[in-house]
Tab-separated table of C-alpha atoms and ligand atoms in Angstrom:
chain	number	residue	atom	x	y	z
A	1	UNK	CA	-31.135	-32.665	-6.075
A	2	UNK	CA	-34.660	-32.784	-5.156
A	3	UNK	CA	-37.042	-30.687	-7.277
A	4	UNK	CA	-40.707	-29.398	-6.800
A	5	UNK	CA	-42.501	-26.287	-7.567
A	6	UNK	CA	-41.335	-24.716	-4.094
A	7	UNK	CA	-37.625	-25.132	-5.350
A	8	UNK	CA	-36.099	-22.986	-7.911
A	9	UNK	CA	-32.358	-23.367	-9.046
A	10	UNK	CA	-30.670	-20.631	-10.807
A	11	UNK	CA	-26.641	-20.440	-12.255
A	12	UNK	CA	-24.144	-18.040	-11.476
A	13	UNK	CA	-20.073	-17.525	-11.782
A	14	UNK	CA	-19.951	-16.371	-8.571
A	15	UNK	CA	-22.444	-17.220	-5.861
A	16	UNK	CA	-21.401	-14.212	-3.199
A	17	UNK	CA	-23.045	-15.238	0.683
A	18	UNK	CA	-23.445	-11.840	2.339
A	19	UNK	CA	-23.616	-8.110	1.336
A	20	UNK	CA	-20.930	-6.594	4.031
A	21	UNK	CA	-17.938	-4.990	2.894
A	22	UNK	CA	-16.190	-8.027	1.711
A	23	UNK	CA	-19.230	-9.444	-0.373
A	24	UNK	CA	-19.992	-6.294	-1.636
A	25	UNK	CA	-16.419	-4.820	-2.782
A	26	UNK	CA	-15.967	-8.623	-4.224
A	27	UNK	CA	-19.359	-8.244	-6.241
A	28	UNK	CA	-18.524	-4.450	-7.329
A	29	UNK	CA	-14.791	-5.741	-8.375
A	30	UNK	CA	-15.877	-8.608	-10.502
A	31	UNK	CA	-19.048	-6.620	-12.144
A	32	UNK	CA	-16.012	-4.079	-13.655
A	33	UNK	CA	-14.741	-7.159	-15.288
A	34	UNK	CA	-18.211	-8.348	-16.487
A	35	UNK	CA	-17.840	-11.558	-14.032
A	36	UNK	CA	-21.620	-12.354	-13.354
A	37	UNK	CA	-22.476	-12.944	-9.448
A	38	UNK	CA	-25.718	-13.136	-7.142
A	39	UNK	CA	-25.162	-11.422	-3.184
A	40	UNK	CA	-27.567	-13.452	-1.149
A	41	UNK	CA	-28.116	-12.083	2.145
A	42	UNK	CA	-29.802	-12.947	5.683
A	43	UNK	CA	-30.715	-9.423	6.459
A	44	UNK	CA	-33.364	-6.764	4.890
A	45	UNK	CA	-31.673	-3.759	2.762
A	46	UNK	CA	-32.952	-1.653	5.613
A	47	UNK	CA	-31.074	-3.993	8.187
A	48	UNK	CA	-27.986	-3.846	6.229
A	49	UNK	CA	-28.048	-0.393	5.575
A	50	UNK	CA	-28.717	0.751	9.342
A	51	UNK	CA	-26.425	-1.285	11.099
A	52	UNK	CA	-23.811	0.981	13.107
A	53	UNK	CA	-20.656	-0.930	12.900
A	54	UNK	CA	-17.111	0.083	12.318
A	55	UNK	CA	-15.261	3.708	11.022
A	56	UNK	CA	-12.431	4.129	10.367
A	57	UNK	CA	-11.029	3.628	6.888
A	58	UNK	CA	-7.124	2.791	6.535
A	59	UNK	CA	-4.682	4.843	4.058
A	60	UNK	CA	-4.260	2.439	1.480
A	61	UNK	CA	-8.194	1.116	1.454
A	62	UNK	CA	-9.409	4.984	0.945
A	63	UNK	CA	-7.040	5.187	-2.152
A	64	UNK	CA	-8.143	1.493	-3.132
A	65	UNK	CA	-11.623	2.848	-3.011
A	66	UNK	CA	-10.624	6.138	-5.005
A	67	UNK	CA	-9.038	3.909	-7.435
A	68	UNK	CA	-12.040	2.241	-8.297
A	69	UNK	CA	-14.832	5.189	-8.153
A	70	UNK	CA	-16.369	3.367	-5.226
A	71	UNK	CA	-15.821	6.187	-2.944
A	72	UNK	CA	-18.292	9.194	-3.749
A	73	UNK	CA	-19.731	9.259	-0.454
A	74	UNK	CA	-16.449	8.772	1.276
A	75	UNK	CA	-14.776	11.897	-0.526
A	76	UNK	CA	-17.953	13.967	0.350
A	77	UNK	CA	-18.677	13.293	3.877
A	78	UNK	CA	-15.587	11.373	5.406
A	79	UNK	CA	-13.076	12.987	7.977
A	80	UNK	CA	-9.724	12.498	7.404
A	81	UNK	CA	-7.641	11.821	10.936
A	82	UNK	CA	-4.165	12.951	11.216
A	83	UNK	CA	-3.457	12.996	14.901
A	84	UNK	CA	-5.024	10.750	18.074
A	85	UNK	CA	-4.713	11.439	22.171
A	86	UNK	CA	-4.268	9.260	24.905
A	87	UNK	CA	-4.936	10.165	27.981
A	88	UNK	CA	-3.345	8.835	31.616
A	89	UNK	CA	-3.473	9.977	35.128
A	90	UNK	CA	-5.264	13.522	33.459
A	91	UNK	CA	-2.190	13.913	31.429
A	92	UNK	CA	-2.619	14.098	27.384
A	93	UNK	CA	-0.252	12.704	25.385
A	94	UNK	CA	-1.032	14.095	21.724
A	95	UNK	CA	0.304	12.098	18.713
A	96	UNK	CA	0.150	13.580	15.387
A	97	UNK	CA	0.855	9.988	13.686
A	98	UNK	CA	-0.375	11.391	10.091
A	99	UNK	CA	2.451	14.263	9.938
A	100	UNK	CA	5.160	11.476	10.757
A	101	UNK	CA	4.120	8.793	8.026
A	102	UNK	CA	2.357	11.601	5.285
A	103	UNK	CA	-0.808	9.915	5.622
A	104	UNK	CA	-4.581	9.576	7.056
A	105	UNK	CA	-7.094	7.136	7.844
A	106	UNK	CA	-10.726	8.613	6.998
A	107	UNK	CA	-13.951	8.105	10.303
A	108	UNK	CA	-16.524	7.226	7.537
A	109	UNK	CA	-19.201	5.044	9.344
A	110	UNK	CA	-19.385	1.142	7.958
A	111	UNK	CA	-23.432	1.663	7.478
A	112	UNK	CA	-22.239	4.302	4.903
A	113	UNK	CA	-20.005	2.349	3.528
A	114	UNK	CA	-22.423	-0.230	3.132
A	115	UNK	CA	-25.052	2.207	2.067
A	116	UNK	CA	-22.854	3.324	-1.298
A	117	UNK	CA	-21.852	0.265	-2.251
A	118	UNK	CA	-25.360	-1.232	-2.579
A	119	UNK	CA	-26.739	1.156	-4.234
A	120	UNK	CA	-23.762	1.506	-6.897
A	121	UNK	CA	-23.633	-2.283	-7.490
A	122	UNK	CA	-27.265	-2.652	-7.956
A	123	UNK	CA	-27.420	1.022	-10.348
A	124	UNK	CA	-24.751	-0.993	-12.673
A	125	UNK	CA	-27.116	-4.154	-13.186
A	126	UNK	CA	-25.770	-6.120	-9.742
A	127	UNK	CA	-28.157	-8.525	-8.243
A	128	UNK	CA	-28.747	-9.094	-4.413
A	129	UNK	CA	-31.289	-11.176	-2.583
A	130	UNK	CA	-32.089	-9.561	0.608
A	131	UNK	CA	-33.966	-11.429	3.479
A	132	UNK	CA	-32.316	-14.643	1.960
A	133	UNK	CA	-30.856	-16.629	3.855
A	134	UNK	CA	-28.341	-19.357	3.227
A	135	UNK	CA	-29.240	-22.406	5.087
A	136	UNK	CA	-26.944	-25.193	3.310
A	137	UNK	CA	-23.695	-25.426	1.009
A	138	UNK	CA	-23.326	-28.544	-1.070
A	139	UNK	CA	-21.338	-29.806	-3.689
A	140	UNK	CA	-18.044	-28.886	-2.333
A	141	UNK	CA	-15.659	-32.022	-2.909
A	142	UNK	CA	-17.029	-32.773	-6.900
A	143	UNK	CA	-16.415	-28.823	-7.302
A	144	UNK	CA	-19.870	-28.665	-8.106
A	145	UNK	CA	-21.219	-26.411	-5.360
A	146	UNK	CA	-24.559	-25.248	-5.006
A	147	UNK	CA	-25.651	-22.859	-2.391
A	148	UNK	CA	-29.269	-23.071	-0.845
A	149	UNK	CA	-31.336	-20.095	0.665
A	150	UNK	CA	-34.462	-20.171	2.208
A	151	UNK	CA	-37.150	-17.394	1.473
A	152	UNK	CA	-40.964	-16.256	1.638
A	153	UNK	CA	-42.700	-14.948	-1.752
A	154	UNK	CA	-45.499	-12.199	-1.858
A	155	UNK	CA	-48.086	-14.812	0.173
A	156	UNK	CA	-45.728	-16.042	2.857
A	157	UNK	CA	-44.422	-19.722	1.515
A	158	UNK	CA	-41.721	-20.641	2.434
A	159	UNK	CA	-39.866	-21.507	-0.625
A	160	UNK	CA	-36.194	-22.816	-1.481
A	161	UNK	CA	-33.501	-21.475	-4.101
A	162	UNK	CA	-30.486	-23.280	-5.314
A	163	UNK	CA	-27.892	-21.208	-7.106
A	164	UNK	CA	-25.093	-23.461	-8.401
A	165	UNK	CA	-21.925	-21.311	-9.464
A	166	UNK	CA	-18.516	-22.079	-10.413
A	167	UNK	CA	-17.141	-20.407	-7.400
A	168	UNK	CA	-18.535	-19.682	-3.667
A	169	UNK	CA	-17.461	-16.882	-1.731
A	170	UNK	CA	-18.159	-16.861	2.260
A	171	UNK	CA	-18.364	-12.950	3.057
A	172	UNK	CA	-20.833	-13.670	5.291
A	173	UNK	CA	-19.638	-13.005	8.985
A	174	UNK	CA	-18.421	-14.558	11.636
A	175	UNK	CA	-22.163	-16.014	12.257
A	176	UNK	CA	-22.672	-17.261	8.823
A	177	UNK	CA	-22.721	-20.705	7.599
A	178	UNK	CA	-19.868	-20.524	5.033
A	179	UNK	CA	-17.353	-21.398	7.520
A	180	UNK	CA	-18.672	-24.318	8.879
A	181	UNK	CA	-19.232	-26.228	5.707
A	182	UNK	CA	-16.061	-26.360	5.574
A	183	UNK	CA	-14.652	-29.767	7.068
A	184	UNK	CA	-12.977	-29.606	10.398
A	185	UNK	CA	-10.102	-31.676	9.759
A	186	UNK	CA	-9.137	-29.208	6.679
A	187	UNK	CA	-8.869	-26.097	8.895
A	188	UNK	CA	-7.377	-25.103	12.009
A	189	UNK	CA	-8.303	-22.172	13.939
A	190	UNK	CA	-6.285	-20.231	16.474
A	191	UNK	CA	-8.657	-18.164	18.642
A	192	UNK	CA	-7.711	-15.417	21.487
A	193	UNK	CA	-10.081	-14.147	24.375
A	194	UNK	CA	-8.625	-11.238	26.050
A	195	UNK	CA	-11.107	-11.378	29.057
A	196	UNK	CA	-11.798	-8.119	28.461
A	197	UNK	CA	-15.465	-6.080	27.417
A	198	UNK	CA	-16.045	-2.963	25.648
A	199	UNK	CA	-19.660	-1.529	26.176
A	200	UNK	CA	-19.473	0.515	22.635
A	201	UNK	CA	-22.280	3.447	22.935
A	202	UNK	CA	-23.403	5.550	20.365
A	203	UNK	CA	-24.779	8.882	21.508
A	204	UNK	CA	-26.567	11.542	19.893
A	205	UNK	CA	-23.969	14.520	20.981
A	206	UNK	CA	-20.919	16.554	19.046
A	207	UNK	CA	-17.688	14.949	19.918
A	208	UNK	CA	-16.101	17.261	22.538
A	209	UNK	CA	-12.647	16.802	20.676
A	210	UNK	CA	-12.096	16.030	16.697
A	211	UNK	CA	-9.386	13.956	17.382
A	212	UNK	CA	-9.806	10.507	18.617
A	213	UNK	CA	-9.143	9.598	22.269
A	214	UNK	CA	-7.900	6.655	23.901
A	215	UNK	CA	-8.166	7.273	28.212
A	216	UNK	CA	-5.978	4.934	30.205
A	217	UNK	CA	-7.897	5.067	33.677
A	218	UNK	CA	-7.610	2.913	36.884
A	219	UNK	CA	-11.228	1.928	36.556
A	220	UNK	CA	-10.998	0.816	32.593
A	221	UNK	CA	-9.805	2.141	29.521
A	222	UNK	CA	-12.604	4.664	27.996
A	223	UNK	CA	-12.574	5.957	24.056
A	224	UNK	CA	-14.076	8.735	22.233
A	225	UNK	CA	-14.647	8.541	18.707
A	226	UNK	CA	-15.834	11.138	16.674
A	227	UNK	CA	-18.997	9.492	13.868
A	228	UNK	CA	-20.458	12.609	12.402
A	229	UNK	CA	-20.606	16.400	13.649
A	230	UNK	CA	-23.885	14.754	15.563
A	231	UNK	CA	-22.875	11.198	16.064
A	232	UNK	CA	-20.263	10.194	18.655
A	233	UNK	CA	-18.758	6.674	19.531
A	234	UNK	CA	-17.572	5.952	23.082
A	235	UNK	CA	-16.358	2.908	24.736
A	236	UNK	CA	-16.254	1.833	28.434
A	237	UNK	CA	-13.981	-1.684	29.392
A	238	UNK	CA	-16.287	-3.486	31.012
A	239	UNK	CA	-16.193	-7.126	32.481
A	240	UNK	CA	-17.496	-9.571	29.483
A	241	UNK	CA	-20.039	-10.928	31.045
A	242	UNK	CA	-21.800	-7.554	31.697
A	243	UNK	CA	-25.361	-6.777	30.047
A	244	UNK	CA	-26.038	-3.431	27.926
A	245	UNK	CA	-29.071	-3.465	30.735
A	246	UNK	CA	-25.943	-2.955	33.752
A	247	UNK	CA	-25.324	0.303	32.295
A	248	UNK	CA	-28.103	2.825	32.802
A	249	UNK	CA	-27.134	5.830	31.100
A	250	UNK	CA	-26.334	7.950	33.911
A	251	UNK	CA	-23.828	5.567	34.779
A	252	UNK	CA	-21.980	5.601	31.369
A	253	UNK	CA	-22.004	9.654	31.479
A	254	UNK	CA	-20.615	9.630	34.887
A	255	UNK	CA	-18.209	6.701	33.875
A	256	UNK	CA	-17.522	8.463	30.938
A	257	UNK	CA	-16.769	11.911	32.405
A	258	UNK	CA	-14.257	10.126	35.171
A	259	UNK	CA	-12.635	8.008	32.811
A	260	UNK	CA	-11.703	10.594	29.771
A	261	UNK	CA	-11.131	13.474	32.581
A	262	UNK	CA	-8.276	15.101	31.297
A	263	UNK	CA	-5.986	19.278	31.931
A	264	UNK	CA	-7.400	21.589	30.744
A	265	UNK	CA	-11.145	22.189	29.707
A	266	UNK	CA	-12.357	19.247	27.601
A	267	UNK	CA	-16.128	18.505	29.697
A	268	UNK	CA	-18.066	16.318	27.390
A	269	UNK	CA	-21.309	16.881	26.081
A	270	UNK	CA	-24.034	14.927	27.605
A	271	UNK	CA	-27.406	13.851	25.550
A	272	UNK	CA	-29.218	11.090	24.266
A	273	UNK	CA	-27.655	7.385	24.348
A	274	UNK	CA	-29.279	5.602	20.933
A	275	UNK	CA	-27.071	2.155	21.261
A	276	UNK	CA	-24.948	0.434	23.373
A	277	UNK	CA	-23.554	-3.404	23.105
A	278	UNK	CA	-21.082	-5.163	24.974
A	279	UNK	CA	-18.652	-6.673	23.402
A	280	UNK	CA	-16.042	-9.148	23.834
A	281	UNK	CA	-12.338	-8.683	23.044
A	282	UNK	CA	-11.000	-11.694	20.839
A	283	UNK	CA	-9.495	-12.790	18.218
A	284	UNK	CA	-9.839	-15.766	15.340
A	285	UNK	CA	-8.278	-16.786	12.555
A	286	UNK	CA	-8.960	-19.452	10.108
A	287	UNK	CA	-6.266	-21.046	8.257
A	288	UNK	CA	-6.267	-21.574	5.492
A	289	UNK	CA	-9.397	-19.613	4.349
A	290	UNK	CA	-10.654	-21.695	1.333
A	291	UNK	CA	-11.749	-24.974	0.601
A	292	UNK	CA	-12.319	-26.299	-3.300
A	293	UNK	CA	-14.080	-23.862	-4.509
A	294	UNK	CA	-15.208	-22.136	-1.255
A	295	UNK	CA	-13.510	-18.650	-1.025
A	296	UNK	CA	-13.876	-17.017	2.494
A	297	UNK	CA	-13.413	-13.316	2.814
A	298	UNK	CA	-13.763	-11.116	5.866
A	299	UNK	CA	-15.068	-11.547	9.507
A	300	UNK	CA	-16.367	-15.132	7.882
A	301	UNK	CA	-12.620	-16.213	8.294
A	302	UNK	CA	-11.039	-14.119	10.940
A	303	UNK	CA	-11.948	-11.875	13.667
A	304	UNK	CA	-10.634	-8.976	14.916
A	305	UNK	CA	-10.865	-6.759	18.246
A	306	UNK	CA	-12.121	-3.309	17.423
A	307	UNK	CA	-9.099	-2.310	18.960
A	308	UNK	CA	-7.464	-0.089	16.203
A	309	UNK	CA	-10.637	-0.669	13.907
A	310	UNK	CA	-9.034	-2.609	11.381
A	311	UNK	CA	-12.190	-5.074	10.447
A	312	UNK	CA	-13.700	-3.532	7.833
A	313	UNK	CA	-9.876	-2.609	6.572
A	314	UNK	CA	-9.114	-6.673	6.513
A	315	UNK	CA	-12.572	-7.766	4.983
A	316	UNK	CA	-11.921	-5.392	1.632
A	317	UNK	CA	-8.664	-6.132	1.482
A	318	UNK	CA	-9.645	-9.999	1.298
A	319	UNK	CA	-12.133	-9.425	-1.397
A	320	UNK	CA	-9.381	-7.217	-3.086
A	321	UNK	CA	-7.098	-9.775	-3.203
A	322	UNK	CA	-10.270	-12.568	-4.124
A	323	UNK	CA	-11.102	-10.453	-7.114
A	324	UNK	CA	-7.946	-10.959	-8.580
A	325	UNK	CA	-7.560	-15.026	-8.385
A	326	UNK	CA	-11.104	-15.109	-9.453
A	327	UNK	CA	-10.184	-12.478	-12.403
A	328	UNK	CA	-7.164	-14.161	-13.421
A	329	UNK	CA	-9.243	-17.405	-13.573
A	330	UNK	CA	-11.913	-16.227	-15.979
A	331	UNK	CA	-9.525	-14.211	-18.786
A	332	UNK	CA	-6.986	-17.000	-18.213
A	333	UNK	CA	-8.349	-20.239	-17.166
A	334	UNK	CA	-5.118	-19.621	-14.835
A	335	UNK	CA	-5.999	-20.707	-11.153
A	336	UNK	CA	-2.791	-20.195	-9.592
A	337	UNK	CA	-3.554	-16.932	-8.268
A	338	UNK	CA	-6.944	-18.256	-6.518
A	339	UNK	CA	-5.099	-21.207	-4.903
A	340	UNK	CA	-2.668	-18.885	-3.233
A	341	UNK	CA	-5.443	-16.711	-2.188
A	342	UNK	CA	-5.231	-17.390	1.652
A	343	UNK	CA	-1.133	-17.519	1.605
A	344	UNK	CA	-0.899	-13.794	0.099
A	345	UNK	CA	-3.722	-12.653	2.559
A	346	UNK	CA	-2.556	-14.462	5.653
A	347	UNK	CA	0.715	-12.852	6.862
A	348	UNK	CA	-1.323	-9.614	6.410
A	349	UNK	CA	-3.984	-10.723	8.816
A	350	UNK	CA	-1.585	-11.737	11.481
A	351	UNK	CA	0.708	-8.794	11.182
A	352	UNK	CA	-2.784	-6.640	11.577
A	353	UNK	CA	-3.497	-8.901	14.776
A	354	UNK	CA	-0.382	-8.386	16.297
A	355	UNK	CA	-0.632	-4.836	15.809
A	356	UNK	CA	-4.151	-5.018	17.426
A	357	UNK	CA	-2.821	-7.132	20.517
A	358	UNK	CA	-0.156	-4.887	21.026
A	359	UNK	CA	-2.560	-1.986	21.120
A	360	UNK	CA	-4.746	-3.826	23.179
A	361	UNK	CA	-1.995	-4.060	25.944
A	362	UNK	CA	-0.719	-0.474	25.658
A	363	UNK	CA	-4.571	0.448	26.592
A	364	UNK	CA	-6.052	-1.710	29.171
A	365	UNK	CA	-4.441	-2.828	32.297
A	366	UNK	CA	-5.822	-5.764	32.394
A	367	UNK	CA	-4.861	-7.757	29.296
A	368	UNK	CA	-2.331	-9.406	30.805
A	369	UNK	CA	-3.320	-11.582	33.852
A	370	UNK	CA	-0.655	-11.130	36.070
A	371	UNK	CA	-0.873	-7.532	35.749
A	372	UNK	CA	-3.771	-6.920	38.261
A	373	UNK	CA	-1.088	-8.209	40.612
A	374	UNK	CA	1.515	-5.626	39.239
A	375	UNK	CA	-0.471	-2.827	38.454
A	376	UNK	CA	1.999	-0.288	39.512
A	377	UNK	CA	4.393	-1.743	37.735
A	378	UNK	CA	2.556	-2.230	34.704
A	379	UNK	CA	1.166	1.352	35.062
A	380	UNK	CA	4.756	2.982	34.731
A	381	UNK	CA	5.128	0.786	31.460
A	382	UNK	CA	2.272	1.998	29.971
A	383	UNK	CA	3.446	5.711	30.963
A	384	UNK	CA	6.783	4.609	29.709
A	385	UNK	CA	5.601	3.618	26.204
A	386	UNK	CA	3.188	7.464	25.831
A	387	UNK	CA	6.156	8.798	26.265
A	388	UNK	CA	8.131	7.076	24.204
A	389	UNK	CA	5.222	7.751	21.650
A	390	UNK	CA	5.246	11.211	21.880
A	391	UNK	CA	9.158	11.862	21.820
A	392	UNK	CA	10.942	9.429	19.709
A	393	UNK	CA	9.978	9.449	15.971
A	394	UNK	CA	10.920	5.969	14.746
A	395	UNK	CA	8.601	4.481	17.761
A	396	UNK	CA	5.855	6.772	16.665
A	397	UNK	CA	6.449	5.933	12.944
A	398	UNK	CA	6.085	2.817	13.673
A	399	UNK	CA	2.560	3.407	15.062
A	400	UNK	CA	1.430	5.585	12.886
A	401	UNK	CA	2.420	2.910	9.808
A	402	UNK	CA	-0.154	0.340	11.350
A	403	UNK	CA	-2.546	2.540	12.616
A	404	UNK	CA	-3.011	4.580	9.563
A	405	UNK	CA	-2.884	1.511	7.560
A	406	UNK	CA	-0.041	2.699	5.050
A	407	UNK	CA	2.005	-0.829	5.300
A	408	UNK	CA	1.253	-3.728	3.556
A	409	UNK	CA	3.333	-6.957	3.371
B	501	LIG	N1	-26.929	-16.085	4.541
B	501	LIG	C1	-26.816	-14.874	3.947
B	501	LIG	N2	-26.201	-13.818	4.543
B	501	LIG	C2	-25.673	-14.014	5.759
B	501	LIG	C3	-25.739	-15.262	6.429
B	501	LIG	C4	-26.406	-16.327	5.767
B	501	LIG	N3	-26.544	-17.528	6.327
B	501	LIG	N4	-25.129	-15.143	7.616
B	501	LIG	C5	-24.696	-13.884	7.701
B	501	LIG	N5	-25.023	-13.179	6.589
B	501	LIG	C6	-24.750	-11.761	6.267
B	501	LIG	C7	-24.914	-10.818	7.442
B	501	LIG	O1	-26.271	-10.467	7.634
B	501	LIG	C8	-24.051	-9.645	6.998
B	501	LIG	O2	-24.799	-8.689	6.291
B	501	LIG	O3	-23.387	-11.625	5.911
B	501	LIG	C9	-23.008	-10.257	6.093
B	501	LIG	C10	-21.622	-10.231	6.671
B	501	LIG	O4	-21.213	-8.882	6.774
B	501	LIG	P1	-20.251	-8.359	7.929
B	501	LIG	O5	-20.596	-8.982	9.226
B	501	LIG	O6	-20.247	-6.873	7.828
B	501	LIG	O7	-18.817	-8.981	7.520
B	501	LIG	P2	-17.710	-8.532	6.493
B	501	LIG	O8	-18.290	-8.151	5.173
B	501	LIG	O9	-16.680	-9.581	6.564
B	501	LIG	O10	-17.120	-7.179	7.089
B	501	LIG	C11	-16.337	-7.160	8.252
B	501	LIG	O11	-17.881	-5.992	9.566
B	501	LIG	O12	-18.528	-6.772	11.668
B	501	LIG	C12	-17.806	-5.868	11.000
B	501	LIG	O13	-16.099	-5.385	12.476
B	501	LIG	C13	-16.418	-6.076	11.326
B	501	LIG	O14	-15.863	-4.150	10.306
B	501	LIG	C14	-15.811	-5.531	10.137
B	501	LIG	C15	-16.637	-5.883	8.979
């Protein structure tokens, strides 16, 4: 390795590539067992803290997060969710999943999430390196690796750090560069596009029902999520290829108030749009999800529609899971654990996807391609399955298991 004055190189156990969710449960789970690590991440703490993701926290994850006392802000400001609506042809079709399984998923924004865990890891001694960015992974195949991150000091150089560590853990996106520095002919990934957009808006307006609502309309499936008593998430299918810029504001109200029309009086509140995105429906997953000592966690290994918000749910279970192999490896010298790491975490993933795809198809009429073709047909099914929700108890358990998040393989 190259060294001048504009290179420093530090040593850590744990070298941690990201502070979302996964890096950041991961760092929290190994500082309890006094396993030194280093977050390095892309983004400012204000970036990080700010950005309006996911929401909604599974069964089992709250009382993961309970277990551990990560979950102050969670127990004082999240909303536990017991029962969901969908709507079709103006009909409701109410399903109070939580009373048939005895549990609830919490609407707890990810930026929170995020928020708490920062500032909890870094109050106990934890160490991240916002705005730096890692721009190369080496030392992979002697299990030597070393991770590199660009970075500007107080006058603007640009200036390099090496941390070498033990172990490597990719939490750090889809985007990131964990992934890829991985070799090609090691990993396969199976990928999904659904052909499908969601334009996700946040607006500044009180939900005009606590529940959360799933509208299955000619024009496009439509959602209303409930954020915060001020905050509301909606969602508009949309082709892919539309731009944020295609959907003026009055268009998403008026979309909005057609789509998630409904009996009864239920008018939403209009007021200020402060976000909307498009985004594309798809799917990845990377198999396996290490490499040597390379440890991926989270959106860095799979993807996930937001279609029954399980992303967030996925990435802290992975760094659950990662915690222990890497735990088990430092009292033990035992690295059995860590080298099943992706085979106890995989059939999870997939069983999550499947639940997603299926969710995906009970909501939007045009997941399948043929269906445009057979839309009254396909129509009747959907109507056919609400039903079916709503009156027979072992269909709706089964929902309400995967949605809530209270099954695990
Ligand atoms: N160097 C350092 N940090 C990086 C790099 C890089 N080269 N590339 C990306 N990052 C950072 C990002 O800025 C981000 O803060 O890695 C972090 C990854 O966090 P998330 O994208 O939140 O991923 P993850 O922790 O796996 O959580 C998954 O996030 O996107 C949602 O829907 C997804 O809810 C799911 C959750």
């Amino acid at each position: 390795m190259h060294v001048n004055e504009n290179v420093k190189c530090i040593r850590t156990q744990v070298a941690i590539v990201g502070a979302g969710p996964a890096g950041l449960i991961l760092a929290l789970l190994l500082q309890k067992e006094g396993i030194d690590s280093i977050i390095v991440e892309r983004q400012s703490r204000s970036h990080v803290e700010t950005r309006a993701r996911a929401g909604l926290i599974e069964h089992h994850i709250v009382e993961f997060l309970q277990h551990h006392g990560f979950s102050e802000g969670l127990d004082l400001n999240g909303i536990p969710h017991t029962t969901c609506e969908f709507r079709q042809n103006g009909r409701r079709y109410k399903i109070p999943y939580g009373d048939r399984v005895g549990g609830s998923h919490y609407v707890y924004p990810q930026q929170f999430v995020v928020q708490d865990l920062i500032r909890l890891f870094i109050s106990r001694g934890g160490k991240i390196l916002f705005s730096h960015p890692a721009v190369k992974i080496e030392g992979l195949e002697d299990n030597l690796p070393v991770v590199t991150c660009s970075y500007q000091d107080d006058d603007s150089r640009n200036l390099l750090l090496h941390i070498q560590a033990d172990y490597l853990a990719g939490c750090d996106g889809f985007h990131g560069i964990s992934r890829s520095s991985i070799p090609i002919t090691h990993v396969k990934t199976i990928t999904k596009q659904y052909g499908i957009g969601w334009l996700a808006i946040l607006a500044e307006v009180p939900s005009s029902t606590e529940k959360l609502v799933y509208a299955l309309h000619k024009s496009g499936f439509a959602g209303q999520m409930p954020r915060t008593s001020q905050i509301t998430r909606f969602y508009l299918e949309c082709p892919p290829s539309d731009l944020s810029s295609d959907w003026p504001d009055d268009r998403i109200w008026s979309e909005l108030d057609k789509r998630l029309a409904v009996e009864g009086d239920n008018k939403l509140i209009h007021g200020p749009i402060i976000e909307k995105r498009v985004l594309n429906m798809r799917s990845f997953v990377m198999e396996p999800m290490q490499y040597k000592n390379l440890l991926l966690a989270g959106d860095a290994a799979h993807i996930i529609t937001p279609v029954g918000a399980k992303g967030m749910n996925l990435a802290i279970a992975d760094a659950d899971v990662l915690s222990q192999g890497l735990i088990q490896y430092y009292r033990n010298q035992d690295k059995s654990l860590l080298k099943e790491y992706s085979n106890i975490r995989l059939p999870h993933i997939w069983k999550t996807q499947e639940f997603s795809d299926w969710m995906i198809r009970l909501i939007h009429h045009t997941a399948d391609t043929d269906e445009n073709k057979y839309q009254a047909f396909s129509n009747r099914l959907r109507q056919a399955r609400l039903e079916r929700l709503q009156q027979s108890d072992t269909y709706a358990k089964l929902f309400a298991e995967d949605y809530v998040g209270l099954w695990k393989p």
